[in-house]
C-alpha atoms as a PDB file:
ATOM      1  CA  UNK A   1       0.000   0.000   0.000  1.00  0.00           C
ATOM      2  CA  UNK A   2       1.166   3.454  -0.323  1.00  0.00           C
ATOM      3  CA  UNK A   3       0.503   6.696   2.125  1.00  0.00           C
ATOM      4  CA  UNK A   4      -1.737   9.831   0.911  1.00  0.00           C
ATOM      5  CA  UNK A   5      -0.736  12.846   1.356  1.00  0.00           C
ATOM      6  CA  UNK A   6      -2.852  13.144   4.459  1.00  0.00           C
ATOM      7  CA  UNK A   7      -1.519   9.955   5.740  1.00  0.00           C
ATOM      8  CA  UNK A   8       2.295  11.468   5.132  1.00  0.00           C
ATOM      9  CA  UNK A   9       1.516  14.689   7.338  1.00  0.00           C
ATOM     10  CA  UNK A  10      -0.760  12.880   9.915  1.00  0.00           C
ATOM     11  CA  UNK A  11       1.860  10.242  10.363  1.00  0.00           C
ATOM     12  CA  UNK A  12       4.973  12.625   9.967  1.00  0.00           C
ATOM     13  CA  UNK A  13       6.896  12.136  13.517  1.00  0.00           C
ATOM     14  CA  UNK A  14       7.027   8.483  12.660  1.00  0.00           C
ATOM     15  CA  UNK A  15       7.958   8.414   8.653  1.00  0.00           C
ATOM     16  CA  UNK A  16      11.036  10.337   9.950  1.00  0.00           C
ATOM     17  CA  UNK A  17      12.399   7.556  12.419  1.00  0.00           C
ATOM     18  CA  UNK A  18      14.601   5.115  10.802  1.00  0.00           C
ATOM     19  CA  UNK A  19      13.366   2.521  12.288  1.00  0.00           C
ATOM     20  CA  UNK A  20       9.984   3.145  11.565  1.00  0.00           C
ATOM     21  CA  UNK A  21      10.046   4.936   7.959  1.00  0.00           C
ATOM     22  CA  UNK A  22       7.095   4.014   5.592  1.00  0.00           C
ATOM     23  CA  UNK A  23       7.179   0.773   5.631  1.00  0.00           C
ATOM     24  CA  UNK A  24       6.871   0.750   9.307  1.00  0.00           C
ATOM     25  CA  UNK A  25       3.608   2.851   9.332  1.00  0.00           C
ATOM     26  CA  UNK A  26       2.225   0.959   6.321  1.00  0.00           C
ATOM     27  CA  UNK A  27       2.765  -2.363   8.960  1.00  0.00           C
ATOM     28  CA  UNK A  28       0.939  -0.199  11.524  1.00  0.00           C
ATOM     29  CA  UNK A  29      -1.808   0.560   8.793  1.00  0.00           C
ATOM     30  CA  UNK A  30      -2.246  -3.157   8.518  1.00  0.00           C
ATOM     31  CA  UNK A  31      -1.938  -4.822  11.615  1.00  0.00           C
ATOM     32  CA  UNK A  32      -5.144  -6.033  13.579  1.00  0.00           C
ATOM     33  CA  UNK A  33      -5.068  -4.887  17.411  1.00  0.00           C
ATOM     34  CA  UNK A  34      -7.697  -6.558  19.737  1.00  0.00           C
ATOM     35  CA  UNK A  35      -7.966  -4.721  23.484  1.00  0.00           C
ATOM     36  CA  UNK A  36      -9.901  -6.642  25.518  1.00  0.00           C
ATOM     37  CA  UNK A  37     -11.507  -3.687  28.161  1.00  0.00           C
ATOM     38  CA  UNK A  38     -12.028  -0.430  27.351  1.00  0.00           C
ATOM     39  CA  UNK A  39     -11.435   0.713  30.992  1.00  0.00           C
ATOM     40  CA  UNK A  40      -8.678   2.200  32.830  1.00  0.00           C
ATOM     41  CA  UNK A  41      -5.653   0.189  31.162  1.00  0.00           C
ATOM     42  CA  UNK A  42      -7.698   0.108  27.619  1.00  0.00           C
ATOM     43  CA  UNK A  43      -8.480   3.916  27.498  1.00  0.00           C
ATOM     44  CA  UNK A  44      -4.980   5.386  26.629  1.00  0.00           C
ATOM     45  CA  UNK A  45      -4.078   2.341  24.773  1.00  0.00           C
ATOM     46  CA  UNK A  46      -6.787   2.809  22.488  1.00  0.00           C
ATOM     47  CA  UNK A  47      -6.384   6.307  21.884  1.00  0.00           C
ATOM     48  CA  UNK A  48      -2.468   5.639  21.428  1.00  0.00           C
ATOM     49  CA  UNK A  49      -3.034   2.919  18.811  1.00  0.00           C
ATOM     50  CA  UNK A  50      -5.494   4.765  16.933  1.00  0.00           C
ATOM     51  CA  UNK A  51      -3.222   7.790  16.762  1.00  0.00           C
ATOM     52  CA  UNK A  52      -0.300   5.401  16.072  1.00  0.00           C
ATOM     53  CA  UNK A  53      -2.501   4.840  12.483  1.00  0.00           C
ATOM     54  CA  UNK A  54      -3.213   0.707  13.517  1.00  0.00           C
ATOM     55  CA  UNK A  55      -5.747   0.134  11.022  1.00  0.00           C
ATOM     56  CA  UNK A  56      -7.785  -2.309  12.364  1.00  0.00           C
ATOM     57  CA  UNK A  57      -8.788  -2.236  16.369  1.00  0.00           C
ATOM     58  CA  UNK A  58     -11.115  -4.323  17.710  1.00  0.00           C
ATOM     59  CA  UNK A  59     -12.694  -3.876  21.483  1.00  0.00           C
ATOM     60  CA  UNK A  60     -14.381  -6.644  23.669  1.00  0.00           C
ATOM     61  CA  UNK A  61     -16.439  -4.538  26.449  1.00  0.00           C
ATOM     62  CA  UNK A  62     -20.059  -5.639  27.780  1.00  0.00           C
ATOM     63  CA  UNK A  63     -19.827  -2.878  30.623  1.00  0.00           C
ATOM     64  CA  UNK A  64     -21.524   0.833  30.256  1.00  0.00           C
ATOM     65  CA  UNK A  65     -20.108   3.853  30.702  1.00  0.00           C
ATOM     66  CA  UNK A  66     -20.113   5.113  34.997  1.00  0.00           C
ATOM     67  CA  UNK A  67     -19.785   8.380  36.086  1.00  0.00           C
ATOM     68  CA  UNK A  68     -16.960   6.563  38.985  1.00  0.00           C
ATOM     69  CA  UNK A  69     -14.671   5.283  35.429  1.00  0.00           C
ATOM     70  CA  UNK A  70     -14.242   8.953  34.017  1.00  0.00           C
ATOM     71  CA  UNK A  71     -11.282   9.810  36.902  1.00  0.00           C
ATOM     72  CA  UNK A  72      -9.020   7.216  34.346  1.00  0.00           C
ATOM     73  CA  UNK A  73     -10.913   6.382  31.593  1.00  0.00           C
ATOM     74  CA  UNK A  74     -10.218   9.241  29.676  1.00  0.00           C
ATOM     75  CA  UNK A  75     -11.600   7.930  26.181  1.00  0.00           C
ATOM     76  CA  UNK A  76     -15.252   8.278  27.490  1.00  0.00           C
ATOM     77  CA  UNK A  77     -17.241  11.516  27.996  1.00  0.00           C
ATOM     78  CA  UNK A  78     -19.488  12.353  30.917  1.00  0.00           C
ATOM     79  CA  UNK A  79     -22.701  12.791  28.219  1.00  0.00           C
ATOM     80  CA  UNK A  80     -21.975   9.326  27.293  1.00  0.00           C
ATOM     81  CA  UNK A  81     -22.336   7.789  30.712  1.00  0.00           C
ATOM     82  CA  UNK A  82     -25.040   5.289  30.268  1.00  0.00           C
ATOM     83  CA  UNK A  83     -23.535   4.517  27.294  1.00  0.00           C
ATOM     84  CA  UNK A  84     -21.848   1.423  25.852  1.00  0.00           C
ATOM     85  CA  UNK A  85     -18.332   1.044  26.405  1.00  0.00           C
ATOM     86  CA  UNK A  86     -17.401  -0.305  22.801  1.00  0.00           C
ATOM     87  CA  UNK A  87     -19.375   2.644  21.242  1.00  0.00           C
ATOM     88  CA  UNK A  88     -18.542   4.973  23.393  1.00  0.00           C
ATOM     89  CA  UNK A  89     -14.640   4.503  22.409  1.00  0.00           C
ATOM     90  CA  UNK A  90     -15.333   3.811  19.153  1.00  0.00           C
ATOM     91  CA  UNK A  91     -16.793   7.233  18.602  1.00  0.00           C
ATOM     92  CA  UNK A  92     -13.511   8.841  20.602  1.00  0.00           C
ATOM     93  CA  UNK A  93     -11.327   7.294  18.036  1.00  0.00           C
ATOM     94  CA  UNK A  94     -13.146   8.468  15.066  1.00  0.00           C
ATOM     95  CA  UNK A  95     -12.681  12.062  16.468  1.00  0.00           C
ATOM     96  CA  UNK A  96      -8.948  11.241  16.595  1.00  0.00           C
ATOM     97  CA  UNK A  97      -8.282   9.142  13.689  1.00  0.00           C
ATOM     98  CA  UNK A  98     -11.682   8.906  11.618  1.00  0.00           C
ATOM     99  CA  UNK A  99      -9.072   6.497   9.049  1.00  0.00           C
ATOM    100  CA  UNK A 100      -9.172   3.569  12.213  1.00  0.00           C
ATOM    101  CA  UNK A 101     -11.916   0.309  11.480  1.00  0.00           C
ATOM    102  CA  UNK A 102     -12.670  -0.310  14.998  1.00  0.00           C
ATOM    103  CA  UNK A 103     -14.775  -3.317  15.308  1.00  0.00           C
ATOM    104  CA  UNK A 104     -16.693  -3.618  18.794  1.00  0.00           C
ATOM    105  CA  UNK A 105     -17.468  -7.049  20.835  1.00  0.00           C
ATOM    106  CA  UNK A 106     -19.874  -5.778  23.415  1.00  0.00           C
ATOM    107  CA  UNK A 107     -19.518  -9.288  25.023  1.00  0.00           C
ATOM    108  CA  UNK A 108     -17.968 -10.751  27.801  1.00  0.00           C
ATOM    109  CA  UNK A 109     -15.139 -12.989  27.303  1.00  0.00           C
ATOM    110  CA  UNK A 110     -15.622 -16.514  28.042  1.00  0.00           C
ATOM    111  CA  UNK A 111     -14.025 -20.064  27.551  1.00  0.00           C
ATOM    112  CA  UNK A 112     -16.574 -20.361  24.759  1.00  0.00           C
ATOM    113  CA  UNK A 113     -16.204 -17.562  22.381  1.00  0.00           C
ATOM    114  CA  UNK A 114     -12.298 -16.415  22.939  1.00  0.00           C
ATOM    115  CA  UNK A 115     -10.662 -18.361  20.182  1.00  0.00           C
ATOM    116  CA  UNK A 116     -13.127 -17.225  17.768  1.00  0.00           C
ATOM    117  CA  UNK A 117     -12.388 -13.530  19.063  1.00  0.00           C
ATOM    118  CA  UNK A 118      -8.613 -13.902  18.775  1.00  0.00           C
ATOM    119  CA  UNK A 119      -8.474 -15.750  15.859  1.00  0.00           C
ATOM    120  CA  UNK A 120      -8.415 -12.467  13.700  1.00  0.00           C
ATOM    121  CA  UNK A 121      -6.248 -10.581  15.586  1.00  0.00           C
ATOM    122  CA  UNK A 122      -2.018 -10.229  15.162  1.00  0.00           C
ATOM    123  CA  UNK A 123      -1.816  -8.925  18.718  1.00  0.00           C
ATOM    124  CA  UNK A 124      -3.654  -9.045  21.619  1.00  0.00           C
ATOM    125  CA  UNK A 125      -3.763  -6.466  24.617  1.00  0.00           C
ATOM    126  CA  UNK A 126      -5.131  -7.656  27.923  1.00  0.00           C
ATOM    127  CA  UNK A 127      -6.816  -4.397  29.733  1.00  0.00           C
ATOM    128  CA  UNK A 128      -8.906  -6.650  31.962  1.00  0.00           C
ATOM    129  CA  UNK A 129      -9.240  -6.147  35.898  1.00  0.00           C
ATOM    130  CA  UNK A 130      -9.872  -9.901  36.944  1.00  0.00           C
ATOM    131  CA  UNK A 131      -7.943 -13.045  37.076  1.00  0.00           C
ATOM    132  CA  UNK A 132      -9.954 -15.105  35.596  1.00  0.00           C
ATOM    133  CA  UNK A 133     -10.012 -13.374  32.122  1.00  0.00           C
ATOM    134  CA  UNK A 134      -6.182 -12.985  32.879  1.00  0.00           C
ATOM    135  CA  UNK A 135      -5.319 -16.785  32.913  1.00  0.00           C
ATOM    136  CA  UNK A 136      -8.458 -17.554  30.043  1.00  0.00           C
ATOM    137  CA  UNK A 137      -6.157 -14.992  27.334  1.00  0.00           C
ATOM    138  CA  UNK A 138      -2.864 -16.544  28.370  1.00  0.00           C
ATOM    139  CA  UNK A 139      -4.230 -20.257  27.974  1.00  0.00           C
ATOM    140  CA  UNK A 140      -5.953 -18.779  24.500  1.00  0.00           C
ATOM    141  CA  UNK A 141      -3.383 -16.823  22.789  1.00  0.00           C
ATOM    142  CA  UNK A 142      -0.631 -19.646  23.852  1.00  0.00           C
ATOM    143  CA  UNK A 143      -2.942 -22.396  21.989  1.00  0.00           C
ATOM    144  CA  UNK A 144      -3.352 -19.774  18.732  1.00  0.00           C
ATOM    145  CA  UNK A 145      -0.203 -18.753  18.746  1.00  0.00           C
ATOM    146  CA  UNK A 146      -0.414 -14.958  19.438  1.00  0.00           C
ATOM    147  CA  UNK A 147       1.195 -12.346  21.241  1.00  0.00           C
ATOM    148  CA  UNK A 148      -0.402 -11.133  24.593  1.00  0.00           C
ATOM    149  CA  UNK A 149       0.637  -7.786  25.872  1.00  0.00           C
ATOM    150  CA  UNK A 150      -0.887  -7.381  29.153  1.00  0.00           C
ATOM    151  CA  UNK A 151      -1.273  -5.161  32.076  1.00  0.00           C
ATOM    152  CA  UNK A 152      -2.313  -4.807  35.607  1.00  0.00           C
ATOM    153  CA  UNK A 153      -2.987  -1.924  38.097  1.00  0.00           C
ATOM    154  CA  UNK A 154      -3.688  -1.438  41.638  1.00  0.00           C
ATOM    155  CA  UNK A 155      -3.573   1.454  44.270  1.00  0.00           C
ATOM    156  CA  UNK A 156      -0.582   3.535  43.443  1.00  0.00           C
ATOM    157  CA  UNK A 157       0.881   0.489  41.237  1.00  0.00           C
ATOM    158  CA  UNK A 158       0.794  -1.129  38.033  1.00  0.00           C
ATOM    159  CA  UNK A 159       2.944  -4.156  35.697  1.00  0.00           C
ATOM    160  CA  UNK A 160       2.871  -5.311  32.351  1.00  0.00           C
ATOM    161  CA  UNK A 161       4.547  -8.168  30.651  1.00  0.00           C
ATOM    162  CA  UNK A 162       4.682  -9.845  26.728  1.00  0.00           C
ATOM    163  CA  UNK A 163       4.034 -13.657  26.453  1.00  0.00           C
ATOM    164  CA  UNK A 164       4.924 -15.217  23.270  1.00  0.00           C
ATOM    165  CA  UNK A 165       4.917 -18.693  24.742  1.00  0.00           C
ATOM    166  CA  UNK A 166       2.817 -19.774  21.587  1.00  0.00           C
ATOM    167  CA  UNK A 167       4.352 -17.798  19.454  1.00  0.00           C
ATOM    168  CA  UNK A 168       6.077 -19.384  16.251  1.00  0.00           C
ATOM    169  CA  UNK A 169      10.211 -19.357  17.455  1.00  0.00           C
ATOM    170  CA  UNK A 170       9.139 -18.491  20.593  1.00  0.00           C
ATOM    171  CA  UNK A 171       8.989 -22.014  21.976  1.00  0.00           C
ATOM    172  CA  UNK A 172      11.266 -20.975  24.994  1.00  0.00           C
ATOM    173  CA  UNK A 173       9.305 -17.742  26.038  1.00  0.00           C
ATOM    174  CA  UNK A 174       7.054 -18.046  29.345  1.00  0.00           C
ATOM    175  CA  UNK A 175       3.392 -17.932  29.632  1.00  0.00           C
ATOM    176  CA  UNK A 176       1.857 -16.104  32.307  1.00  0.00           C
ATOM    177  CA  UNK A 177       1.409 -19.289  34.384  1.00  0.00           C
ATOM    178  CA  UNK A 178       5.212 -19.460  34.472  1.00  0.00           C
ATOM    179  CA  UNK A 179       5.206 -16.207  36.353  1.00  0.00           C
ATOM    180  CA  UNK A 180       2.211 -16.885  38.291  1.00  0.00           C
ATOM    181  CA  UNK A 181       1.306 -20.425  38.017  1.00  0.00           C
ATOM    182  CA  UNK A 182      -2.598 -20.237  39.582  1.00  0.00           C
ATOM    183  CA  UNK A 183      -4.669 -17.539  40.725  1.00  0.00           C
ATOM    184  CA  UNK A 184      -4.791 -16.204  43.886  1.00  0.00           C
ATOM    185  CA  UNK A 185      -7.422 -17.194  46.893  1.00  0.00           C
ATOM    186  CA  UNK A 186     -10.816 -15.284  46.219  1.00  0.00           C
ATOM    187  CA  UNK A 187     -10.912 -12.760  48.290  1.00  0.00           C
ATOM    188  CA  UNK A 188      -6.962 -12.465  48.720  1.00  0.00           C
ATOM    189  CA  UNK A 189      -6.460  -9.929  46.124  1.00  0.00           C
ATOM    190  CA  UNK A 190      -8.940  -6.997  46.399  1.00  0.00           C
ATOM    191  CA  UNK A 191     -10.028  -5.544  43.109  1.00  0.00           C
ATOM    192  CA  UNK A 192     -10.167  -2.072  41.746  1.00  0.00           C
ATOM    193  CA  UNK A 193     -13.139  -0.953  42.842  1.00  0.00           C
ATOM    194  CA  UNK A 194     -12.291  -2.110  46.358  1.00  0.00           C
ATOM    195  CA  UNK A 195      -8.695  -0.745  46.820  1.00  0.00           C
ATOM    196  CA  UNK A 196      -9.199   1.960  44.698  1.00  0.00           C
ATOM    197  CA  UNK A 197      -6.463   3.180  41.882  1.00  0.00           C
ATOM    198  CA  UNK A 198      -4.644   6.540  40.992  1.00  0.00           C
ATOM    199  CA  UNK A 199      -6.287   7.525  37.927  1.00  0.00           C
ATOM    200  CA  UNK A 200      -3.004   8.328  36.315  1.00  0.00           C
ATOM    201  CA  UNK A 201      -1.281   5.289  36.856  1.00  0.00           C
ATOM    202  CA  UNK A 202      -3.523   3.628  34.528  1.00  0.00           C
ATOM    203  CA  UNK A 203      -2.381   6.280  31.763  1.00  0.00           C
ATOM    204  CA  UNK A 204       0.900   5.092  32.741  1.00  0.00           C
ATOM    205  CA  UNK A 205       0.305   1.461  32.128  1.00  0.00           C
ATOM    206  CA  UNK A 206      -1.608   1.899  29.274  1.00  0.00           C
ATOM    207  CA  UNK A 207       0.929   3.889  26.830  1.00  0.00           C
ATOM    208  CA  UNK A 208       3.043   1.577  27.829  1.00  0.00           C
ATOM    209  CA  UNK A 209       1.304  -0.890  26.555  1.00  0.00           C
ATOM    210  CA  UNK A 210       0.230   0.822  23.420  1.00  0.00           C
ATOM    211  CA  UNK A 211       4.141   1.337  23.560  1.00  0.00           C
ATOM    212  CA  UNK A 212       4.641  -2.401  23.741  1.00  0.00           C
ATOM    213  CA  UNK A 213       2.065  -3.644  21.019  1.00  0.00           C
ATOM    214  CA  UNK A 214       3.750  -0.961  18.481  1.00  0.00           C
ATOM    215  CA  UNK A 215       6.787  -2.562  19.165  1.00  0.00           C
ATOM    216  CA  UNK A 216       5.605  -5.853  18.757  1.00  0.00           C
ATOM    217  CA  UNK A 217       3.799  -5.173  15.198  1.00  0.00           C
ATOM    218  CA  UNK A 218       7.265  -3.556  13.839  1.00  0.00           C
ATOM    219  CA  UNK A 219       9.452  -5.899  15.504  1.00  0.00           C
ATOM    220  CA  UNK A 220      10.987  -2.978  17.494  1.00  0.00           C
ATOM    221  CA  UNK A 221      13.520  -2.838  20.288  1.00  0.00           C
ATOM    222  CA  UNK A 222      14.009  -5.696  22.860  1.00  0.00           C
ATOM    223  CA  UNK A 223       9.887  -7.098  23.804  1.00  0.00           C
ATOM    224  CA  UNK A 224       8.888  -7.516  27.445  1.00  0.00           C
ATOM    225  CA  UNK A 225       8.591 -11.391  26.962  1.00  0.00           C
ATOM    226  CA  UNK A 226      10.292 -12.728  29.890  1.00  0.00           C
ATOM    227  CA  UNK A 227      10.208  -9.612  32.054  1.00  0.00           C
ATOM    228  CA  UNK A 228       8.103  -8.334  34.414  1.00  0.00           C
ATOM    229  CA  UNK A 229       8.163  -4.245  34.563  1.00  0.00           C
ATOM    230  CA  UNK A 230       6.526  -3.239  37.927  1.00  0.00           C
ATOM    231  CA  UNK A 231       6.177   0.568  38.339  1.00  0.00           C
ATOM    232  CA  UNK A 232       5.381   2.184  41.554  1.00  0.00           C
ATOM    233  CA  UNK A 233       4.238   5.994  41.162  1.00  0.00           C
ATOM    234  CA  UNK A 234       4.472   6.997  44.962  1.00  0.00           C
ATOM    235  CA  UNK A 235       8.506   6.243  44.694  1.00  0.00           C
ATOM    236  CA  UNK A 236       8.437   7.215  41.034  1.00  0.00           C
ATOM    237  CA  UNK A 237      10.381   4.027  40.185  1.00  0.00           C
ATOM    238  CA  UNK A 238      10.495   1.210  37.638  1.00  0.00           C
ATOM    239  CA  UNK A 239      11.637  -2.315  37.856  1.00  0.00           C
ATOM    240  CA  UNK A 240      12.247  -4.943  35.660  1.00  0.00           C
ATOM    241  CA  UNK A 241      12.316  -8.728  36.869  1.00  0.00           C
ATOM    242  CA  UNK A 242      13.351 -11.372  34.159  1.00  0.00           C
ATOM    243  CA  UNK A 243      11.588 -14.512  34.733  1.00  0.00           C
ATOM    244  CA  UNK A 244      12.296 -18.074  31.978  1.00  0.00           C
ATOM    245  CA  UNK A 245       9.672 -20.625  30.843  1.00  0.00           C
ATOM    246  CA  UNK A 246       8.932 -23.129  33.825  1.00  0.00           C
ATOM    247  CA  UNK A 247       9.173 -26.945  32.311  1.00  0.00           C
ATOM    248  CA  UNK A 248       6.508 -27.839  34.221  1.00  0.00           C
ATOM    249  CA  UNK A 249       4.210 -25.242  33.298  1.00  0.00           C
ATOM    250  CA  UNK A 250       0.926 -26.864  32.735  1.00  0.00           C
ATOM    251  CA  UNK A 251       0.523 -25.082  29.778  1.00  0.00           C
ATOM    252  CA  UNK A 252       3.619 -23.920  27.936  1.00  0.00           C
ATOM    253  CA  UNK A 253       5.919 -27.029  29.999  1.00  0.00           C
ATOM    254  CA  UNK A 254       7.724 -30.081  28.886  1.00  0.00           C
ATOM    255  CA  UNK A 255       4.178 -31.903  29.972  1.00  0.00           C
ATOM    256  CA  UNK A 256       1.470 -29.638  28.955  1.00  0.00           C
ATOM    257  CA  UNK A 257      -1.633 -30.551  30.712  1.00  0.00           C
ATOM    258  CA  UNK A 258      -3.675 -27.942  29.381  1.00  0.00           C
ATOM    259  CA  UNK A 259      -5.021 -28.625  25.399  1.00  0.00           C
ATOM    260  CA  UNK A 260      -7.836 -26.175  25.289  1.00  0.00           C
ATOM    261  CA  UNK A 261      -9.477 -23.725  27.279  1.00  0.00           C
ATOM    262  CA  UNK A 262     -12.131 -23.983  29.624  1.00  0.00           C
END
């Protein structure tokens, strides 16, 4: 494909970078982006990709807008509370980048329809708040062989990770049951909306993200696969842990016990 004119001066910080250049964008242009959550972590990443020029992004939401989500999810509007999540950011990224397909899932994930709602996708970002749709991606994009960015937040706090365990010539990159092999307790790990979270820090986490899934798409820079980036905001400090494919994983191990997900 080749850029219009309006493409070239919409997209002009990036043609200029070597290691982006045209063909970079025209990747970007082509590459399908599914965000599952349009929430705190899914906000800026959406508005990030979209500005980025990712052609196709797709959003799985079943929530409605709240009045209590607009002090971090900065792609909805208070006139649209009430409204849809999935239409609600779609219409925010038409403002930005009217050129973006966005193609809304206002379902909830489950066992039953997340292969079908991968299966389309070249990378997948994880801007969920529970465990359970945490461990359902990983088992899901590790059987289709896609790349998971994915984030988490809480309080003053947030991490993010890349798992390519599925990945083709990835076969030595961890899952995310090699970092944490089973959820936690119920009731061990508050959520959210108990605990509360700095608005901001979800901005934080999410251009990251966004950051990470651009990188991913344009084979950019050194991925997250295999480390853990934990940022804390009240110390205003980042660290890194590097963390290797467990063999007994029961997923991505020597043994998997895990051939589909449920």
């Amino acid at each position: 494909m080749e850029l219009t004119d309006a493409q070239f001066e919409r997209y002009a910080r990036h043609l200029i970078l070597d290691e982006v250049g045209d063909a970079g964008q025209e990747k970007l242009l082509q590459a399908r982006v599914l965000v599952v959550g349009a929430g705190g972590l899914g906000a800026p990443m959406l508005l990030y990709l979209a500005a980025a020029g990712v052609g196709t992004i797709g959003i799985i939401d079943d929530d409605h807008v709240d009045l209590s989500n607009l002090q971090r999810q900065v792609i909805h509007m208070t006139e649209r509370v009430g409204s849809a999540k999935t239409q609600s950011a779609a219409a925010t990224i038409a403002a930005v980048n009217p050129d973006i397909v966005v193609e809304q899932h206002a379902t909830r994930l489950t066992a039953d329809n997340v292969m079908a709602l991968i299966n389309d996708y070249d990378v997948i970002a994880d801007g969920s708040d529970n465990f359970s749709t945490r461990y359902l991606l990983n088992d899901a994009c590790h059987l289709a062989g896609k790349t998971l960015v994915a984030g988490a937040l809480l309080r003053f706090e947030g991490q993010l990770s890349t798992f390519r365990s599925g990945v083709s010539g990835h076969q030595d990159a961890p899952c995310y049951r090699c970092l944490f092999p089973a959820p936690p307790a119920a009731g061990t790990v508050p959520r959210c909306d108990e605990a509360g979270i700095l608005g901001a820090v979800a901005g934080v986490i999410g251009t990251l993200q966004a950051t990470e899934v651009i990188k991913e798409i344009l084979s950019l820079g050194d991925s997250m696969a295999g480390r853990l980036m934990l940022y804390d905001s009240l110390s205003g400090s980042f660290r890194t842990v590097k963390f290797k494919r467990n063999p007994e994983c029961p997923l991505c191990g020597d043994a998997p016990q895990i051939q589909a997900v449920s």
